[in-house]
Amino acid sequence: MDQHLFTNAIVKENDRIPVTVIGLGNMGQALAAAFLRAGHPVTVWNRTAGKADLLVGNGAVQAETAHEAVAASKVIVVCLSTYEVVKSTLIPLAAKLAGRFIVNLTTGTPNKARLLDTWAKEKGIEYLDGAIMAVPPMIGTPNALILYGGRKELFETYQPVLQVMGGGTTYLSEDTGVALLYDMAMLTMLYGAWYSYFHAHALLRTANISAEEFLPYTKDWLQHMIVPSLTSSDAARILDERQYETDVSNITVNKLTLDHIVNSSRELGVPVDWLLPIQTVTDGMLAQGFGNDGFERVFESMINRSVATPLDQNR
Ligand code: NDP
């Protein structure tokens, strides 16, 4: 779908309320541009003023100071590098922010989001925390997934405005930290997959096999072997029910495979450091007598026992 048609189509004239965007890095610029395309009056502020030039050329108003930017709109979208920067920018503006709505799309930890929400409540500021699961060119398109945590009532009130930034605008929970929890969970899968992908190709490179050459074999294999084990309901049920019986592939056989990977890597001079903790956990499972269970039992070694999860409470 055409990006411009999408954003313009969903915003009714009455919903085109003024929006301020604080932070004009790659992501902040994309967010501000989406609001401009959707017809919102947009005020922007960035520490390095020059980054506003293109947006100003497209109709944004550039505030001289963050204070002036906040004063211009009820809706304040914040997208800065870290929560530390967010706090150093917003805390001095608390009085001016009272009664306004902050939607913070900066990436951080779930607890940082919860603490900022507590601060906002104390100061009479409406606050939602969002996690952008997209890159800047996707902003304002139907495919941009943006997850939110915080008061549902606030989300519903501002949904038409939030929707401008992405078709996948999704409310998750009253818990303000949950959007970033989802974000970290997804990104953990991303970096785990990337790192193992690089390791695989380092192994192949020892026999001068290019990434391109390997592609036809890996594509189908990933689709049939790995994708279902990460994305199917059957796979999810194993973790949710914590029942690890298997008659397909048990820890004993998986442990042997892991040893083969580590030994082959050592033989070929590829670093194995990241694989060793997996070996240690697997050895521990075998020592405890779980050799006939599925590899998913490794999950048991990661669940934080000091924090009762809702799934645990239901047990
Ligand atoms: P950039 O590095 O492009 O921009 C960082 C922003 O933070 C700039 O506006 C920068 O201002 C500002 N900043 C940094 N330090 C300070 C400071 N001390 N005082 C004031 N402002 C400061 O990052 P992105 O725009 O790419 O990312 C912004 C947020 O969005 C991050 O939390 C990121 O994780 C998240 N995000 C980004 C994605 C992406 O693909 N880019 C994807 C999903 C989330 P200045 O221009 O003056 O340096």
PDB file of N, CA and C in Angstrom, residues 144-206:
ATOM      1  N   ALA A 144       4.398  -1.448  10.094  1.00  0.00           N
ATOM      2  CA  ALA A 144       5.188  -1.021  11.263  1.00  0.00           C
ATOM      3  C   ALA A 144       4.486  -1.447  12.551  1.00  0.00           C
ATOM      4  N   LEU A 145       5.102  -2.394  13.252  1.00  0.00           N
ATOM      5  CA  LEU A 145       4.545  -2.880  14.518  1.00  0.00           C
ATOM      6  C   LEU A 145       5.083  -2.005  15.655  1.00  0.00           C
ATOM      7  N   ILE A 146       4.162  -1.378  16.390  1.00  0.00           N
ATOM      8  CA  ILE A 146       4.573  -0.585  17.566  1.00  0.00           C
ATOM      9  C   ILE A 146       3.716  -1.037  18.742  1.00  0.00           C
ATOM     10  N   LEU A 147       4.391  -1.513  19.786  1.00  0.00           N
ATOM     11  CA  LEU A 147       3.709  -2.100  20.942  1.00  0.00           C
ATOM     12  C   LEU A 147       3.640  -1.082  22.078  1.00  0.00           C
ATOM     13  N   TYR A 148       2.526  -1.113  22.820  1.00  0.00           N
ATOM     14  CA  TYR A 148       2.352  -0.132  23.906  1.00  0.00           C
ATOM     15  C   TYR A 148       2.004  -0.785  25.224  1.00  0.00           C
ATOM     16  N   GLY A 149       2.537  -0.204  26.308  1.00  0.00           N
ATOM     17  CA  GLY A 149       2.153  -0.586  27.662  1.00  0.00           C
ATOM     18  C   GLY A 149       1.815   0.669  28.449  1.00  0.00           C
ATOM     19  N   GLY A 150       0.856   0.535  29.363  1.00  0.00           N
ATOM     20  CA  GLY A 150       0.428   1.689  30.159  1.00  0.00           C
ATOM     21  C   GLY A 150      -1.081   1.696  30.271  1.00  0.00           C
ATOM     22  N   ARG A 151      -1.642   2.827  30.698  1.00  0.00           N
ATOM     23  CA  ARG A 151      -3.105   2.861  30.918  1.00  0.00           C
ATOM     24  C   ARG A 151      -3.865   2.668  29.610  1.00  0.00           C
ATOM     25  N   LYS A 152      -4.770   1.674  29.608  1.00  0.00           N
ATOM     26  CA  LYS A 152      -5.517   1.358  28.390  1.00  0.00           C
ATOM     27  C   LYS A 152      -6.361   2.543  27.933  1.00  0.00           C
ATOM     28  N   GLU A 153      -6.939   3.210  28.910  1.00  0.00           N
ATOM     29  CA  GLU A 153      -7.807   4.355  28.612  1.00  0.00           C
ATOM     30  C   GLU A 153      -7.028   5.424  27.821  1.00  0.00           C
ATOM     31  N   LEU A 154      -5.767   5.629  28.204  1.00  0.00           N
ATOM     32  CA  LEU A 154      -4.929   6.602  27.490  1.00  0.00           C
ATOM     33  C   LEU A 154      -4.688   6.146  26.056  1.00  0.00           C
ATOM     34  N   PHE A 155      -4.388   4.857  25.908  1.00  0.00           N
ATOM     35  CA  PHE A 155      -4.144   4.310  24.572  1.00  0.00           C
ATOM     36  C   PHE A 155      -5.364   4.526  23.696  1.00  0.00           C
ATOM     37  N   GLU A 156      -6.546   4.221  24.263  1.00  0.00           N
ATOM     38  CA  GLU A 156      -7.762   4.337  23.454  1.00  0.00           C
ATOM     39  C   GLU A 156      -8.032   5.794  23.066  1.00  0.00           C
ATOM     40  N   THR A 157      -7.764   6.688  24.007  1.00  0.00           N
ATOM     41  CA  THR A 157      -7.985   8.114  23.720  1.00  0.00           C
ATOM     42  C   THR A 157      -7.110   8.581  22.551  1.00  0.00           C
ATOM     43  N   TYR A 158      -5.846   8.153  22.574  1.00  0.00           N
ATOM     44  CA  TYR A 158      -4.893   8.685  21.600  1.00  0.00           C
ATOM     45  C   TYR A 158      -4.631   7.745  20.420  1.00  0.00           C
ATOM     46  N   GLN A 159      -5.390   6.661  20.358  1.00  0.00           N
ATOM     47  CA  GLN A 159      -5.107   5.661  19.315  1.00  0.00           C
ATOM     48  C   GLN A 159      -5.048   6.237  17.889  1.00  0.00           C
ATOM     49  N   PRO A 160      -5.984   7.145  17.515  1.00  0.00           N
ATOM     50  CA  PRO A 160      -5.908   7.672  16.139  1.00  0.00           C
ATOM     51  C   PRO A 160      -4.578   8.374  15.861  1.00  0.00           C
ATOM     52  N   VAL A 161      -4.029   9.039  16.868  1.00  0.00           N
ATOM     53  CA  VAL A 161      -2.744   9.730  16.679  1.00  0.00           C
ATOM     54  C   VAL A 161      -1.607   8.703  16.623  1.00  0.00           C
ATOM     55  N   LEU A 162      -1.656   7.726  17.529  1.00  0.00           N
ATOM     56  CA  LEU A 162      -0.595   6.714  17.580  1.00  0.00           C
ATOM     57  C   LEU A 162      -0.558   5.898  16.285  1.00  0.00           C
ATOM     58  N   GLN A 163      -1.743   5.673  15.746  1.00  0.00           N
ATOM     59  CA  GLN A 163      -1.893   4.853  14.533  1.00  0.00           C
ATOM     60  C   GLN A 163      -1.133   5.452  13.339  1.00  0.00           C
ATOM     61  N   VAL A 164      -0.922   6.757  13.365  1.00  0.00           N
ATOM     62  CA  VAL A 164      -0.207   7.420  12.271  1.00  0.00           C
ATOM     63  C   VAL A 164       1.204   6.838  12.121  1.00  0.00           C
ATOM     64  N   MET A 165       1.785   6.420  13.251  1.00  0.00           N
ATOM     65  CA  MET A 165       3.184   5.971  13.206  1.00  0.00           C
ATOM     66  C   MET A 165       3.326   4.548  12.677  1.00  0.00           C
ATOM     67  N   GLY A 166       2.222   3.774  12.726  1.00  0.00           N
ATOM     68  CA  GLY A 166       2.327   2.408  12.213  1.00  0.00           C
ATOM     69  C   GLY A 166       1.007   1.681  12.227  1.00  0.00           C
ATOM     70  N   GLY A 167       0.757   0.913  11.165  1.00  0.00           N
ATOM     71  CA  GLY A 167      -0.486   0.152  11.079  1.00  0.00           C
ATOM     72  C   GLY A 167      -0.577  -0.928  12.146  1.00  0.00           C
ATOM     73  N   GLY A 168       0.595  -1.352  12.644  1.00  0.00           N
ATOM     74  CA  GLY A 168       0.603  -2.401  13.669  1.00  0.00           C
ATOM     75  C   GLY A 168       0.612  -1.842  15.075  1.00  0.00           C
ATOM     76  N   THR A 169      -0.043  -0.699  15.286  1.00  0.00           N
ATOM     77  CA  THR A 169      -0.141  -0.090  16.615  1.00  0.00           C
ATOM     78  C   THR A 169      -0.956  -1.014  17.524  1.00  0.00           C
ATOM     79  N   THR A 170      -0.335  -1.501  18.594  1.00  0.00           N
ATOM     80  CA  THR A 170      -0.952  -2.571  19.379  1.00  0.00           C
ATOM     81  C   THR A 170      -0.818  -2.311  20.874  1.00  0.00           C
ATOM     82  N   TYR A 171      -1.946  -2.392  21.576  1.00  0.00           N
ATOM     83  CA  TYR A 171      -1.920  -2.246  23.043  1.00  0.00           C
ATOM     84  C   TYR A 171      -1.698  -3.613  23.682  1.00  0.00           C
ATOM     85  N   LEU A 172      -0.791  -3.663  24.677  1.00  0.00           N
ATOM     86  CA  LEU A 172      -0.489  -4.950  25.314  1.00  0.00           C
ATOM     87  C   LEU A 172      -0.992  -5.067  26.741  1.00  0.00           C
ATOM     88  N   SER A 173      -0.707  -4.039  27.573  1.00  0.00           N
ATOM     89  CA  SER A 173      -0.898  -4.279  29.006  1.00  0.00           C
ATOM     90  C   SER A 173      -0.933  -2.975  29.798  1.00  0.00           C
ATOM     91  N   GLU A 174      -1.598  -3.038  30.972  1.00  0.00           N
ATOM     92  CA  GLU A 174      -1.559  -1.914  31.927  1.00  0.00           C
ATOM     93  C   GLU A 174      -0.147  -1.760  32.506  1.00  0.00           C
ATOM     94  N   ASP A 175       0.635  -2.807  32.444  1.00  0.00           N
ATOM     95  CA  ASP A 175       2.022  -2.764  32.928  1.00  0.00           C
ATOM     96  C   ASP A 175       2.871  -2.003  31.906  1.00  0.00           C
ATOM     97  N   THR A 176       3.367  -0.844  32.313  1.00  0.00           N
ATOM     98  CA  THR A 176       4.091   0.037  31.391  1.00  0.00           C
ATOM     99  C   THR A 176       5.363  -0.602  30.838  1.00  0.00           C
ATOM    100  N   GLY A 177       5.917  -1.582  31.566  1.00  0.00           N
ATOM    101  CA  GLY A 177       7.175  -2.181  31.121  1.00  0.00           C
ATOM    102  C   GLY A 177       7.019  -3.277  30.081  1.00  0.00           C
ATOM    103  N   VAL A 178       5.777  -3.672  29.818  1.00  0.00           N
ATOM    104  CA  VAL A 178       5.589  -4.875  28.993  1.00  0.00           C
ATOM    105  C   VAL A 178       5.955  -4.668  27.510  1.00  0.00           C
ATOM    106  N   ALA A 179       5.788  -3.449  27.002  1.00  0.00           N
ATOM    107  CA  ALA A 179       6.160  -3.222  25.592  1.00  0.00           C
ATOM    108  C   ALA A 179       7.655  -3.496  25.407  1.00  0.00           C
ATOM    109  N   LEU A 180       8.456  -2.984  26.342  1.00  0.00           N
ATOM    110  CA  LEU A 180       9.905  -3.209  26.221  1.00  0.00           C
ATOM    111  C   LEU A 180      10.284  -4.660  26.526  1.00  0.00           C
ATOM    112  N   LEU A 181       9.466  -5.319  27.349  1.00  0.00           N
ATOM    113  CA  LEU A 181       9.707  -6.745  27.599  1.00  0.00           C
ATOM    114  C   LEU A 181       9.542  -7.546  26.297  1.00  0.00           C
ATOM    115  N   TYR A 182       8.464  -7.259  25.571  1.00  0.00           N
ATOM    116  CA  TYR A 182       8.262  -7.905  24.255  1.00  0.00           C
ATOM    117  C   TYR A 182       9.430  -7.560  23.327  1.00  0.00           C
ATOM    118  N   ASP A 183       9.817  -6.275  23.350  1.00  0.00           N
ATOM    119  CA  ASP A 183      10.895  -5.795  22.494  1.00  0.00           C
ATOM    120  C   ASP A 183      12.170  -6.597  22.774  1.00  0.00           C
ATOM    121  N   MET A 184      12.525  -6.703  24.070  1.00  0.00           N
ATOM    122  CA  MET A 184      13.754  -7.409  24.428  1.00  0.00           C
ATOM    123  C   MET A 184      13.660  -8.891  24.080  1.00  0.00           C
ATOM    124  N   ALA A 185      12.459  -9.468  24.246  1.00  0.00           N
ATOM    125  CA  ALA A 185      12.284 -10.888  23.918  1.00  0.00           C
ATOM    126  C   ALA A 185      12.523 -11.106  22.423  1.00  0.00           C
ATOM    127  N   MET A 186      11.936 -10.226  21.603  1.00  0.00           N
ATOM    128  CA  MET A 186      12.109 -10.390  20.151  1.00  0.00           C
ATOM    129  C   MET A 186      13.565 -10.151  19.753  1.00  0.00           C
ATOM    130  N   LEU A 187      14.172  -9.109  20.343  1.00  0.00           N
ATOM    131  CA  LEU A 187      15.553  -8.790  19.965  1.00  0.00           C
ATOM    132  C   LEU A 187      16.529  -9.865  20.436  1.00  0.00           C
ATOM    133  N   THR A 188      16.208 -10.507  21.567  1.00  0.00           N
ATOM    134  CA  THR A 188      17.056 -11.621  22.019  1.00  0.00           C
ATOM    135  C   THR A 188      17.073 -12.709  20.952  1.00  0.00           C
ATOM    136  N   MET A 189      15.897 -12.978  20.382  1.00  0.00           N
ATOM    137  CA  MET A 189      15.824 -13.996  19.328  1.00  0.00           C
ATOM    138  C   MET A 189      16.615 -13.544  18.100  1.00  0.00           C
ATOM    139  N   LEU A 190      16.551 -12.241  17.811  1.00  0.00           N
ATOM    140  CA  LEU A 190      17.265 -11.711  16.650  1.00  0.00           C
ATOM    141  C   LEU A 190      18.779 -11.893  16.806  1.00  0.00           C
ATOM    142  N   TYR A 191      19.316 -11.437  17.959  1.00  0.00           N
ATOM    143  CA  TYR A 191      20.779 -11.482  18.098  1.00  0.00           C
ATOM    144  C   TYR A 191      21.282 -12.916  18.258  1.00  0.00           C
ATOM    145  N   GLY A 192      20.470 -13.759  18.908  1.00  0.00           N
ATOM    146  CA  GLY A 192      20.839 -15.171  19.018  1.00  0.00           C
ATOM    147  C   GLY A 192      20.925 -15.795  17.629  1.00  0.00           C
ATOM    148  N   ALA A 193      19.940 -15.480  16.801  1.00  0.00           N
ATOM    149  CA  ALA A 193      19.909 -16.033  15.440  1.00  0.00           C
ATOM    150  C   ALA A 193      21.079 -15.487  14.614  1.00  0.00           C
ATOM    151  N   TRP A 194      21.319 -14.188  14.711  1.00  0.00           N
ATOM    152  CA  TRP A 194      22.425 -13.584  13.948  1.00  0.00           C
ATOM    153  C   TRP A 194      23.763 -14.202  14.326  1.00  0.00           C
ATOM    154  N   TYR A 195      23.991 -14.328  15.641  1.00  0.00           N
ATOM    155  CA  TYR A 195      25.298 -14.812  16.089  1.00  0.00           C
ATOM    156  C   TYR A 195      25.529 -16.245  15.613  1.00  0.00           C
ATOM    157  N   SER A 196      24.503 -17.060  15.699  1.00  0.00           N
ATOM    158  CA  SER A 196      24.654 -18.448  15.270  1.00  0.00           C
ATOM    159  C   SER A 196      24.828 -18.520  13.749  1.00  0.00           C
ATOM    160  N   TYR A 197      24.188 -17.603  13.050  1.00  0.00           N
ATOM    161  CA  TYR A 197      24.319 -17.517  11.583  1.00  0.00           C
ATOM    162  C   TYR A 197      25.776 -17.188  11.207  1.00  0.00           C
ATOM    163  N   PHE A 198      26.364 -16.232  11.928  1.00  0.00           N
ATOM    164  CA  PHE A 198      27.765 -15.870  11.629  1.00  0.00           C
ATOM    165  C   PHE A 198      28.693 -17.053  11.933  1.00  0.00           C
ATOM    166  N   HIS A 199      28.408 -17.735  13.034  1.00  0.00           N
ATOM    167  CA  HIS A 199      29.236 -18.895  13.400  1.00  0.00           C
ATOM    168  C   HIS A 199      29.159 -19.960  12.290  1.00  0.00           C
ATOM    169  N   ALA A 200      27.951 -20.226  11.822  1.00  0.00           N
ATOM    170  CA  ALA A 200      27.758 -21.217  10.761  1.00  0.00           C
ATOM    171  C   ALA A 200      28.596 -20.857   9.537  1.00  0.00           C
ATOM    172  N   HIS A 201      28.571 -19.581   9.173  1.00  0.00           N
ATOM    173  CA  HIS A 201      29.312 -19.182   7.967  1.00  0.00           C
ATOM    174  C   HIS A 201      30.814 -19.147   8.194  1.00  0.00           C
ATOM    175  N   ALA A 202      31.231 -18.914   9.447  1.00  0.00           N
ATOM    176  CA  ALA A 202      32.677 -18.994   9.744  1.00  0.00           C
ATOM    177  C   ALA A 202      33.145 -20.439   9.555  1.00  0.00           C
ATOM    178  N   LEU A 203      32.312 -21.394   9.952  1.00  0.00           N
ATOM    179  CA  LEU A 203      32.648 -22.808   9.735  1.00  0.00           C
ATOM    180  C   LEU A 203      32.771 -23.097   8.236  1.00  0.00           C
ATOM    181  N   LEU A 204      31.766 -22.646   7.467  1.00  0.00           N
ATOM    182  CA  LEU A 204      31.757 -22.913   6.029  1.00  0.00           C
ATOM    183  C   LEU A 204      32.954 -22.278   5.325  1.00  0.00           C
ATOM    184  N   ARG A 205      33.315 -21.080   5.802  1.00  0.00           N
ATOM    185  CA  ARG A 205      34.409 -20.342   5.160  1.00  0.00           C
ATOM    186  C   ARG A 205      35.735 -21.111   5.226  1.00  0.00           C
ATOM    187  N   THR A 206      35.853 -22.020   6.254  1.00  0.00           N
ATOM    188  CA  THR A 206      37.108 -22.790   6.361  1.00  0.00           C
ATOM    189  C   THR A 206      37.280 -23.731   5.157  1.00  0.00           C
TER     190      THR A 206
END
